[in-house]
Structure formats: structure tokens, C-alpha cells
Tab-separated table of C-alpha atoms in Angstrom:
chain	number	residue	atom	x	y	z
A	1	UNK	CA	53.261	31.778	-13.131
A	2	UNK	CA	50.886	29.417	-14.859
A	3	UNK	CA	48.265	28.138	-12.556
A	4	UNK	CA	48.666	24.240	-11.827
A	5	UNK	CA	45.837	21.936	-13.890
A	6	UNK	CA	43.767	20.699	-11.606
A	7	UNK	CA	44.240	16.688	-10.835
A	8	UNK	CA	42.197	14.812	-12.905
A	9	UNK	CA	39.374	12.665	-11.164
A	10	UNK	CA	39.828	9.106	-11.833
A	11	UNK	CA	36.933	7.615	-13.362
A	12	UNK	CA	35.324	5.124	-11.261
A	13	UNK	CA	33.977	2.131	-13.470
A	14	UNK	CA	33.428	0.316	-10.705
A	15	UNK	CA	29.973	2.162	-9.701
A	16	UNK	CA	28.950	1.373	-13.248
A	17	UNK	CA	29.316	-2.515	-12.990
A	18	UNK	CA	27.879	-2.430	-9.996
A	19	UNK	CA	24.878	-0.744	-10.622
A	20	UNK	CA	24.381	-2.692	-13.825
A	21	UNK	CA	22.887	-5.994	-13.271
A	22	UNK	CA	20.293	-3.748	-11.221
A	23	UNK	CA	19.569	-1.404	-13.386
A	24	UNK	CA	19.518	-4.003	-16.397
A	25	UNK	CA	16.598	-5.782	-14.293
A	26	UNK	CA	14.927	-3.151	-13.124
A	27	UNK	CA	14.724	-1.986	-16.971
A	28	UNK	CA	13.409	-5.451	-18.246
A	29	UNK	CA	10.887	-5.831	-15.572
A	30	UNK	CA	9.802	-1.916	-15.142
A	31	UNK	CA	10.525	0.232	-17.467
A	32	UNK	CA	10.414	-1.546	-20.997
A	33	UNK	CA	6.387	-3.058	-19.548
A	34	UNK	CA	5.727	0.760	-18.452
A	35	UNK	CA	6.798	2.227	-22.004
A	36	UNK	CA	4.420	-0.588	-23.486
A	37	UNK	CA	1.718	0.040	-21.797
A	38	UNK	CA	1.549	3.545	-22.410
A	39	UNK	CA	1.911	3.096	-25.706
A	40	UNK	CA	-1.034	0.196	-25.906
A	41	UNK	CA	-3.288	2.598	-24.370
A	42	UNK	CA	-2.988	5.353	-27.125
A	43	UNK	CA	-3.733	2.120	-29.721
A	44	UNK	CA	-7.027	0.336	-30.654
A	45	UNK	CA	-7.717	-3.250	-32.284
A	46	UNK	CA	-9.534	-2.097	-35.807
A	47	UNK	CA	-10.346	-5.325	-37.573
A	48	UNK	CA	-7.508	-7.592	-36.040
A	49	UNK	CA	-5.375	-3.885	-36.475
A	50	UNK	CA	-3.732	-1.631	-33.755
A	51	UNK	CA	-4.556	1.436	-35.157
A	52	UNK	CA	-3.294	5.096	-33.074
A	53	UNK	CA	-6.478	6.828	-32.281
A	54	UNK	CA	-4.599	8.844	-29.414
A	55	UNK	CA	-6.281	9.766	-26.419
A	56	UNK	CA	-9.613	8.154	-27.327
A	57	UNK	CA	-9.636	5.104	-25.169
A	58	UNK	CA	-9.369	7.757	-22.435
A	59	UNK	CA	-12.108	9.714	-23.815
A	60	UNK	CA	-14.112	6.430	-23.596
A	61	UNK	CA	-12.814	5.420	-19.837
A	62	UNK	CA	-14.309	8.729	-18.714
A	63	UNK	CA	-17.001	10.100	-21.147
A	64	UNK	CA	-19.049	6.382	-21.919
A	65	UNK	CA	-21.021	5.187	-18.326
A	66	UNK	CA	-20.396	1.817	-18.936
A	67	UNK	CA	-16.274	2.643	-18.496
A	68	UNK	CA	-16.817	5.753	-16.346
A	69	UNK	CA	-19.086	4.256	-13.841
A	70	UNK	CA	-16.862	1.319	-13.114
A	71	UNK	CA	-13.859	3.733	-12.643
A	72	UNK	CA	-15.358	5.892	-10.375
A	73	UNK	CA	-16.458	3.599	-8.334
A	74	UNK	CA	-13.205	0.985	-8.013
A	75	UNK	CA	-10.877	4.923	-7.650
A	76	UNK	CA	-13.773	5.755	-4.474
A	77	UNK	CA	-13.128	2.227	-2.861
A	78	UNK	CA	-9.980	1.714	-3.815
A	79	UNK	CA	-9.689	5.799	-1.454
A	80	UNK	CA	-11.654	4.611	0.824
A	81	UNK	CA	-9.430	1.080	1.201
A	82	UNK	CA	-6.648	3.739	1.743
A	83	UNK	CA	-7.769	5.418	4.295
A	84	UNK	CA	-9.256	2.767	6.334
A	85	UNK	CA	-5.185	1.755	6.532
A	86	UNK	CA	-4.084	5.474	7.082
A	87	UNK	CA	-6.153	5.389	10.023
A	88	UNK	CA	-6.237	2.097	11.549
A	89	UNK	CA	-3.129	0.425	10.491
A	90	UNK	CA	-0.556	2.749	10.871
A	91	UNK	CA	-1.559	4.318	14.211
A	92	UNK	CA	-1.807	0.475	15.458
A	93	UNK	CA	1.831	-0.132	13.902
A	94	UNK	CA	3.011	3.052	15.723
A	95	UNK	CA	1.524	2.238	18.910
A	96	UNK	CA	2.869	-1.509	18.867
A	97	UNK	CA	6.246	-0.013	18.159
A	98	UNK	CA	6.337	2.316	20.917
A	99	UNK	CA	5.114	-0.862	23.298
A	100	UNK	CA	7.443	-2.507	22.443
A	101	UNK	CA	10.706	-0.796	22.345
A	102	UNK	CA	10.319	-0.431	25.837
A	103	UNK	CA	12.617	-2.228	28.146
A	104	UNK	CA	10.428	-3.066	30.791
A	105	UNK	CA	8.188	-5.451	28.333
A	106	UNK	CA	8.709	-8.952	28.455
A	107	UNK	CA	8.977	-11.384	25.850
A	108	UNK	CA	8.882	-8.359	23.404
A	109	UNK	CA	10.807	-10.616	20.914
A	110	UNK	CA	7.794	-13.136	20.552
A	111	UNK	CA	5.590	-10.750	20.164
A	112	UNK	CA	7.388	-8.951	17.811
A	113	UNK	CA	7.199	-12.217	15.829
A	114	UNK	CA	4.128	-13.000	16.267
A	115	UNK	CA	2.674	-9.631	14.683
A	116	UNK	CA	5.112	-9.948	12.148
A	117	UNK	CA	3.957	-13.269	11.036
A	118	UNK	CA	1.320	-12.843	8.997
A	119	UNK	CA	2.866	-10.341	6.712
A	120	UNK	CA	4.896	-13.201	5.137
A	121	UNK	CA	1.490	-15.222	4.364
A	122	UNK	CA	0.221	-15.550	1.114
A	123	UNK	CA	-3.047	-13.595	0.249
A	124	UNK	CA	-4.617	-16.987	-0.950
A	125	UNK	CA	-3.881	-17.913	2.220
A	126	UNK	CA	-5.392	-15.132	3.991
A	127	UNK	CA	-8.298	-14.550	1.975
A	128	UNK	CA	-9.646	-18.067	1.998
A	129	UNK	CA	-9.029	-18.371	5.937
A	130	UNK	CA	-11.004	-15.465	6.558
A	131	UNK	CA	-13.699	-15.766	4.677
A	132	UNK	CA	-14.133	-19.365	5.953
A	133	UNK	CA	-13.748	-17.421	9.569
A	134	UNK	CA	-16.703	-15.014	8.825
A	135	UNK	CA	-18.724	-17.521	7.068
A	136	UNK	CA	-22.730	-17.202	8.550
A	137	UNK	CA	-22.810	-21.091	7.536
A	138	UNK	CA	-19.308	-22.822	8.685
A	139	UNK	CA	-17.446	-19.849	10.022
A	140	UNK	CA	-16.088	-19.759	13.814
A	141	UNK	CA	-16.535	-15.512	13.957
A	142	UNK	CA	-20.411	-16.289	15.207
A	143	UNK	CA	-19.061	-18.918	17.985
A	144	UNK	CA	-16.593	-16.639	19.123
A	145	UNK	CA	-18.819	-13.820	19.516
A	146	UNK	CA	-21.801	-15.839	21.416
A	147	UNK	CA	-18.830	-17.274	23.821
A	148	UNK	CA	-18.577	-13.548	25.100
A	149	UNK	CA	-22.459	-12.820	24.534
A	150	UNK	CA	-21.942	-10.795	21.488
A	151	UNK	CA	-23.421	-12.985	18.836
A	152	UNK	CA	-25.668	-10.634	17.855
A	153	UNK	CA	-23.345	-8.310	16.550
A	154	UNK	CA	-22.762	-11.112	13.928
A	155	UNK	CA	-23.239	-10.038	10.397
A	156	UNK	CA	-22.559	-11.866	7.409
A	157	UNK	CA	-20.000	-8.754	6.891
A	158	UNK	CA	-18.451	-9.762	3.104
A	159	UNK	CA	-22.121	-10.561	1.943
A	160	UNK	CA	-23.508	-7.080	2.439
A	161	UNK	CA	-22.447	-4.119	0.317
A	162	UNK	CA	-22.525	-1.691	3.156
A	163	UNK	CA	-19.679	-3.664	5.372
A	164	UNK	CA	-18.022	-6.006	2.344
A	165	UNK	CA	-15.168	-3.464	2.178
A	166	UNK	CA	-14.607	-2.146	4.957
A	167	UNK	CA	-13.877	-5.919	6.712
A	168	UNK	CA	-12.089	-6.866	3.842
A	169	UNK	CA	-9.597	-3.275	4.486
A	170	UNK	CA	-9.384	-5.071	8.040
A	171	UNK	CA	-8.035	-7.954	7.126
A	172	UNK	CA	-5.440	-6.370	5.111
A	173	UNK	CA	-4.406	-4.436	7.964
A	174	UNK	CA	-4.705	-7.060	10.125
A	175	UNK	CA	-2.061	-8.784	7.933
A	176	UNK	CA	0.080	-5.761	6.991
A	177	UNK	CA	0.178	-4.045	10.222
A	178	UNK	CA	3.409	-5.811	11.120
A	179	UNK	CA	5.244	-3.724	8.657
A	180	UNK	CA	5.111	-0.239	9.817
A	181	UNK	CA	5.449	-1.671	13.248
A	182	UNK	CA	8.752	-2.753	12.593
A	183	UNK	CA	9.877	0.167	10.484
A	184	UNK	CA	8.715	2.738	13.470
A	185	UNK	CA	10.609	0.133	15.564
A	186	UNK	CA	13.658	0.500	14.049
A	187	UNK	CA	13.556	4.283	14.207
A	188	UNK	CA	12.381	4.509	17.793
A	189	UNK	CA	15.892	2.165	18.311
A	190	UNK	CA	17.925	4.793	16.119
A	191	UNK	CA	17.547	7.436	18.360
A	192	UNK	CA	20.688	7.604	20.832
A	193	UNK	CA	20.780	7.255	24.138
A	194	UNK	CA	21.796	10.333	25.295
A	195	UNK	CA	18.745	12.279	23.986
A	196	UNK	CA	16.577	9.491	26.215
A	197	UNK	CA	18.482	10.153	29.462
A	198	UNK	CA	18.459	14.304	28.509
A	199	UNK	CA	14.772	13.966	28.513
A	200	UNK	CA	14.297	11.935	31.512
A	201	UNK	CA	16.876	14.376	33.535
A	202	UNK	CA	14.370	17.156	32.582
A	203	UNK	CA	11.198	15.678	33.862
A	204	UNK	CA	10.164	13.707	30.615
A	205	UNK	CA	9.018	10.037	30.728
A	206	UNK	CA	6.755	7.727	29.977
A	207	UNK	CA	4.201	8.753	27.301
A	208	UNK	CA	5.388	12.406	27.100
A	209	UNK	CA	8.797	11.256	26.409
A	210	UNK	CA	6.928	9.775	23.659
A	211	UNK	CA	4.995	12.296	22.499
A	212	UNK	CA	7.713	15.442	23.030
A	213	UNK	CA	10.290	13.708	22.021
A	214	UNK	CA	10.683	10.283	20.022
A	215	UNK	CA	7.416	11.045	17.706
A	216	UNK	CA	9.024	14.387	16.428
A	217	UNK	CA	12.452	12.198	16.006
A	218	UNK	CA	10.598	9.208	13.590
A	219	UNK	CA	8.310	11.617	11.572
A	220	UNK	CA	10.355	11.046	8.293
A	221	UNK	CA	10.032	7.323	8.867
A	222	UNK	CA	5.918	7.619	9.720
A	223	UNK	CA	6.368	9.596	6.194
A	224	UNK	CA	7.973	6.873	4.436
A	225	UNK	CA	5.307	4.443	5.665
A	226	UNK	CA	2.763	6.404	4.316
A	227	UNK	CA	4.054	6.688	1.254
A	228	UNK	CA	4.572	2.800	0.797
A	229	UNK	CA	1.033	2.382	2.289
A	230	UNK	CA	-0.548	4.624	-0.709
A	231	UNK	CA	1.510	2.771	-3.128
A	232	UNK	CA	0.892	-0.160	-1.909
A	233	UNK	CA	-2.960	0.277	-1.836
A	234	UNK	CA	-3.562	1.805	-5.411
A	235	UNK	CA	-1.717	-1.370	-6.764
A	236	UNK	CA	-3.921	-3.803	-4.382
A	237	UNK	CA	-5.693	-6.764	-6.160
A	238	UNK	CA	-4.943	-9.954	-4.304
A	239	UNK	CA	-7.065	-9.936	-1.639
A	240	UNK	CA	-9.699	-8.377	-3.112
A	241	UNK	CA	-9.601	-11.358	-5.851
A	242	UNK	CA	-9.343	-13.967	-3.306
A	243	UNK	CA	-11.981	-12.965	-1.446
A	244	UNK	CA	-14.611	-12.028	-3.478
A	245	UNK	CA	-13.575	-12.879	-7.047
A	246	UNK	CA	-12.854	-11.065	-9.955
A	247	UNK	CA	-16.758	-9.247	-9.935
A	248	UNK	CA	-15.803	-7.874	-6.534
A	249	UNK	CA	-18.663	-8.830	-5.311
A	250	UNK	CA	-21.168	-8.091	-3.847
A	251	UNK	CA	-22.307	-5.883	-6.520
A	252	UNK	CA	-19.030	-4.410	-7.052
A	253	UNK	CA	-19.033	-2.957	-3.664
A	254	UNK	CA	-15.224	-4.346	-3.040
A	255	UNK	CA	-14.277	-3.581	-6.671
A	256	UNK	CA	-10.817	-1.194	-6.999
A	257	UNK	CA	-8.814	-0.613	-9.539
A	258	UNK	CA	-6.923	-3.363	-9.964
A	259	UNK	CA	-9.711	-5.359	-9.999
A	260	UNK	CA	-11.136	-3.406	-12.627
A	261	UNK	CA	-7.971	-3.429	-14.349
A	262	UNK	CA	-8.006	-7.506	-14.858
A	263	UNK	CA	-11.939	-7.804	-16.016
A	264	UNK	CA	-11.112	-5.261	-18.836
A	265	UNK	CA	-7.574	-6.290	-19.806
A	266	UNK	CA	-8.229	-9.804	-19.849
A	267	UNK	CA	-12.356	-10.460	-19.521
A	268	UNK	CA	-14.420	-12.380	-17.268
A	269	UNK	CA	-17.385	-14.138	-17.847
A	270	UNK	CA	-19.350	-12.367	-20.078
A	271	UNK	CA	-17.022	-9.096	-20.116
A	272	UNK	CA	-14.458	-9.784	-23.161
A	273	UNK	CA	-11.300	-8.600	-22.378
A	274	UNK	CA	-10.223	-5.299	-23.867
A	275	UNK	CA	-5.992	-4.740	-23.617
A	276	UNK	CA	-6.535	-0.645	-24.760
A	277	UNK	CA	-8.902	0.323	-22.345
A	278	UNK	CA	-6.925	-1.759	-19.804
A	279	UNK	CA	-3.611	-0.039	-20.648
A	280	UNK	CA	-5.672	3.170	-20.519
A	281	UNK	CA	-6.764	2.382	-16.848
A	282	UNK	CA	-3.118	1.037	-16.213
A	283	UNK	CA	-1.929	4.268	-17.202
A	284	UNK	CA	-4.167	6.348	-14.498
A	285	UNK	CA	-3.148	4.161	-12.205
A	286	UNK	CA	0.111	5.117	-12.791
A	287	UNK	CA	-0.782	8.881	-12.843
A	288	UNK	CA	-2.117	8.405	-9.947
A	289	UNK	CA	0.368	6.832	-7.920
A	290	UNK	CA	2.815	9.566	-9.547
A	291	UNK	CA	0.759	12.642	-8.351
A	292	UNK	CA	0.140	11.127	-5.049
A	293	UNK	CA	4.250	10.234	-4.673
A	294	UNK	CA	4.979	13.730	-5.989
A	295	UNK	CA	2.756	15.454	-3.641
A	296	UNK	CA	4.682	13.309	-0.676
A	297	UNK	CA	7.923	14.209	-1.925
A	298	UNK	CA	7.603	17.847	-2.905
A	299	UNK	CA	5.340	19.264	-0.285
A	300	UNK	CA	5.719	17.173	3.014
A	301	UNK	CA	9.190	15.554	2.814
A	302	UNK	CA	10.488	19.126	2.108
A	303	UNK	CA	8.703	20.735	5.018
A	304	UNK	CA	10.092	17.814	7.694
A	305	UNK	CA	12.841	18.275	9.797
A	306	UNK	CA	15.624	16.022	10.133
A	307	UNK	CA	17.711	15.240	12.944
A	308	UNK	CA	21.326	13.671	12.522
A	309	UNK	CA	22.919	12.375	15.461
């Protein structure tokens, strides 16, 4: 007997024109500008030429100390700027969520809202309304503080190198913190029922319930968050430029890398804009989002376990 052939699959063309309009987009706006600017950072402008000199304008980002000092120091703010929201703003968005997915809190809709609110501003918004807040001159941060006998804790905190960044990586996460609040929120609401009321007929409640059993639960979605919060951070310029201004001021104490990224692609002041080199530190930017994204996805995501219910 001949063996029967094997029903052919029909081939769904419907995925495909689905997926194209997206994927068309995502290639005009992503991928074509990605291709380009690797590509510009290999070249250099040789009398009104791009000429290929290869990895030279990398050569010169890290071997001459008027690239390589600037880099250094925008990649060790621009970790530090990470890290300030590793620690502060994603705890704080974990803690809110836990708050308030409990059913005992009232009005946990409002303030929901509330902390959500400012993550829909816009950072010209923010930056300017905060730095009229902690202005020594005009500000309402020193009034505040002397209403509750603090006012001598007032420093002119974005004037002095020391503090500059580490206020401005406040604000940020005063304004972003709404987002992994309501991701963690959602997840704490995914988890059914039945594992609540299993853990409350054994003894657990409260914050061990939280601890024992819903943290373990959302740990892929505190992963995710991470993840988005690196991202996020290593492309960061807004705020910064708002703020304190292209210079990153004061003395470059606020500067990152995508500060550093404008004043060499396109100039400022007396800096004259150099497209290579800024396509060159484009492109570690890049690496460095990729190694950090790898890292996530190859040696933690692997190693967490999942639960489906």
C-alpha cells in the first residue's frame, strides 16, 4: 500500500497583509535610519567628500581625549542615571502596585490616576516646572522646606555638580514612576483567585502573602520593566536638554549620551557639528543597548520561572 500524501497546509496570506503595513513602517522609521547610520559612522567628510576610512572615527571616539573624555563621562552618568531608577523608581512602582491592588484601599482609582498623570506630560513641561520649583531665586522648594523647618536643607541642587544629576534622575522618576506601577499592577491582578484564597487558608496574608507568594508570581513582569527602564535610559535626552541645555551643565556634570550625541552630530556654540563621529557614538549606543538587552534575554529571562494558570 502506498502511504497517503500528507494534506497540504494552506498558505495563509492573510498573516502577511497583516503584518505588512507594520513591518513596512517599522522598516522606514527603524531599520533603513539604523543601516544609515552605521554606515555614516565608518565614513569621513575629506574636502566636501565621504571618504571610507573604516573604523577610524572609532579609533578617534576612544583613543583622542577630547572625544574619549566626553564619552566616558556622558556612558558614567548616563550608568549612574540608570541606576538611580533601578533603585528608586522601580521599587516605588512595585510598592504602589502592591498598595494598591488591595481591596481594602479606598479611592485606589484616583490615586491610580493621579500617579499616572504625569507620565503623559511633556518633558518641556516637566523640565521647565521643576527647575522653576528648585530655583534659589523664584523657586517655591525653599518655602516649602522652611514651612516644615527644613529650609536649611535647601541647596541650589541643579547648580552644583555634585547633586545636578542626581535631582535631575529624581525628577524623571518622579514622572516615570507611574509606569511600572501600572505594569506590576496589572500582573498582581493576573494572578487568580484561587492561589490568593490557597494562601490565606494556609496561614499567609498580608505582606507575606506578598512576599511568598505574588512577588515570585510577577518576576517576569519586574523583568520586563527593567528591561524597558535600561532602554529607556541609554536613549534619554529630553530632560536632560530641558533642564540644563545642550552643555549639560554644570560643567557637564548632567551630560549622557544623548546629549553628547546632539553637540557632535549637529554642534553647539562653538562645537561644529561632526555627523561621523556622531554616527560613531550612535552606533555604541546601539551596542550598548544590544549587549545590555542580550544579557536580559539570554541569562535572566532564561533562568525565570513561569507560571501559567
Amino acid at each position: 500500500m502506498t502511504a497517503e500524501a500528507a494534506p497540504k497546509r494552506p498558505f495563509r496570506w492573510h498573516i502577511g497583509v497583516f503584518l505588512a503595513p507594520a513591518v513596512i513602517v517599522y522598516t522606514a522609521v527603524m531599520i533603513l535610519p539604523l543601516f544609515g547610520t552605521l554606515q555614516l559612522a565608518l565614513f569621513r567628510s575629506i574636502g566636501n567628500v565621504q571618504s571610507f576610512v573604516g573604523f577610524d572615527n572609532f579609533r578617534t571616539l576612544f583613543g583622542d581625549p577630547n572625544w574619549s573624555a566626553g564619552f566616558w563621562n556622558a556612558l558614567r552618568n548616563n550608568v549612574w542615571f540608570f541606576i538611580i531608577h533601578m533603585l528608586v523608581q522601580n521599587p516605588i512602582g512595585v510598592l504602589l502596585a502592591a498598595l494598591l491592588s488591595s481591596p481594602r484601599l479606598r479611592l485606589a482609582a484616583f490615586y491610580r490616576t493621579a500617579i499616572f498623570v504625569p507620565t503623559v506630560l511633556s518633558f518641556v513641561i516637566v523640565g521647565f516646572s521643576w527647575k522653576l520649583i528648585l530655583s534659589p531665586l523664584w523657586g517655591v522648594a525653599p518655602n516649602l522646606l522652611d514651612l516644615v523647618g527644613l529650609k536649611s536643607l535647601f541647596t541650589p541642587w541643579l547648580g552644583k555638580e555634585a547633586y545636578a544629576l542626581t535631582a535631575l534622575s529624581l525628577i524623571s522618576v518622579w514622572q516615570f514612576v507611574g509606569i511600572p506601577m501600572m505594569l506590576i499592577y496589572a500582573a498582581l491582578l493576573s494572578i487568580p483567585d484561587e492561589v490568593i484564597e490557597a494562601a490565606e487558608c494556609d496561614g499567609i496574608t498580608g505582606w507575606a502573602q506578598f512576599w511568598k507568594i505574588k512577588l515570585p508570581l510577577i518576576l517576569p513582569a519586574i523583568g520586563i520593566i527593567s528591561i524597558l527602564t535600561f532602554v529607556g535610559n541609554f536613549n534619554a535626552f529630553d530632560l536632560i536638554y530641558t533642564a540644563q541645555g545642550a552643555l549639560a551643565g554644570p560643567n557637564y556634570s548632567t551630560d549622557i549620551l544623548g546629549t553628547f550625541l546632539y553637540r557632535a552630530f549637529f554642534g553647539f556654540q562653538l562645537q561644529v557639528g561632526d555627523p561621523n563621529m556622531g554616527a560613531a557614538i550612535a552606533t555604541m549606543m546601539f551596542l550598548i543597548i544590544l549587549a545590555g538587552v542580550c544579557f536580559y534575554l539570554f541569562l535572566i529571562q532564561t533562568r525565570l520561572r513561569r507560571y501559567q494558570f
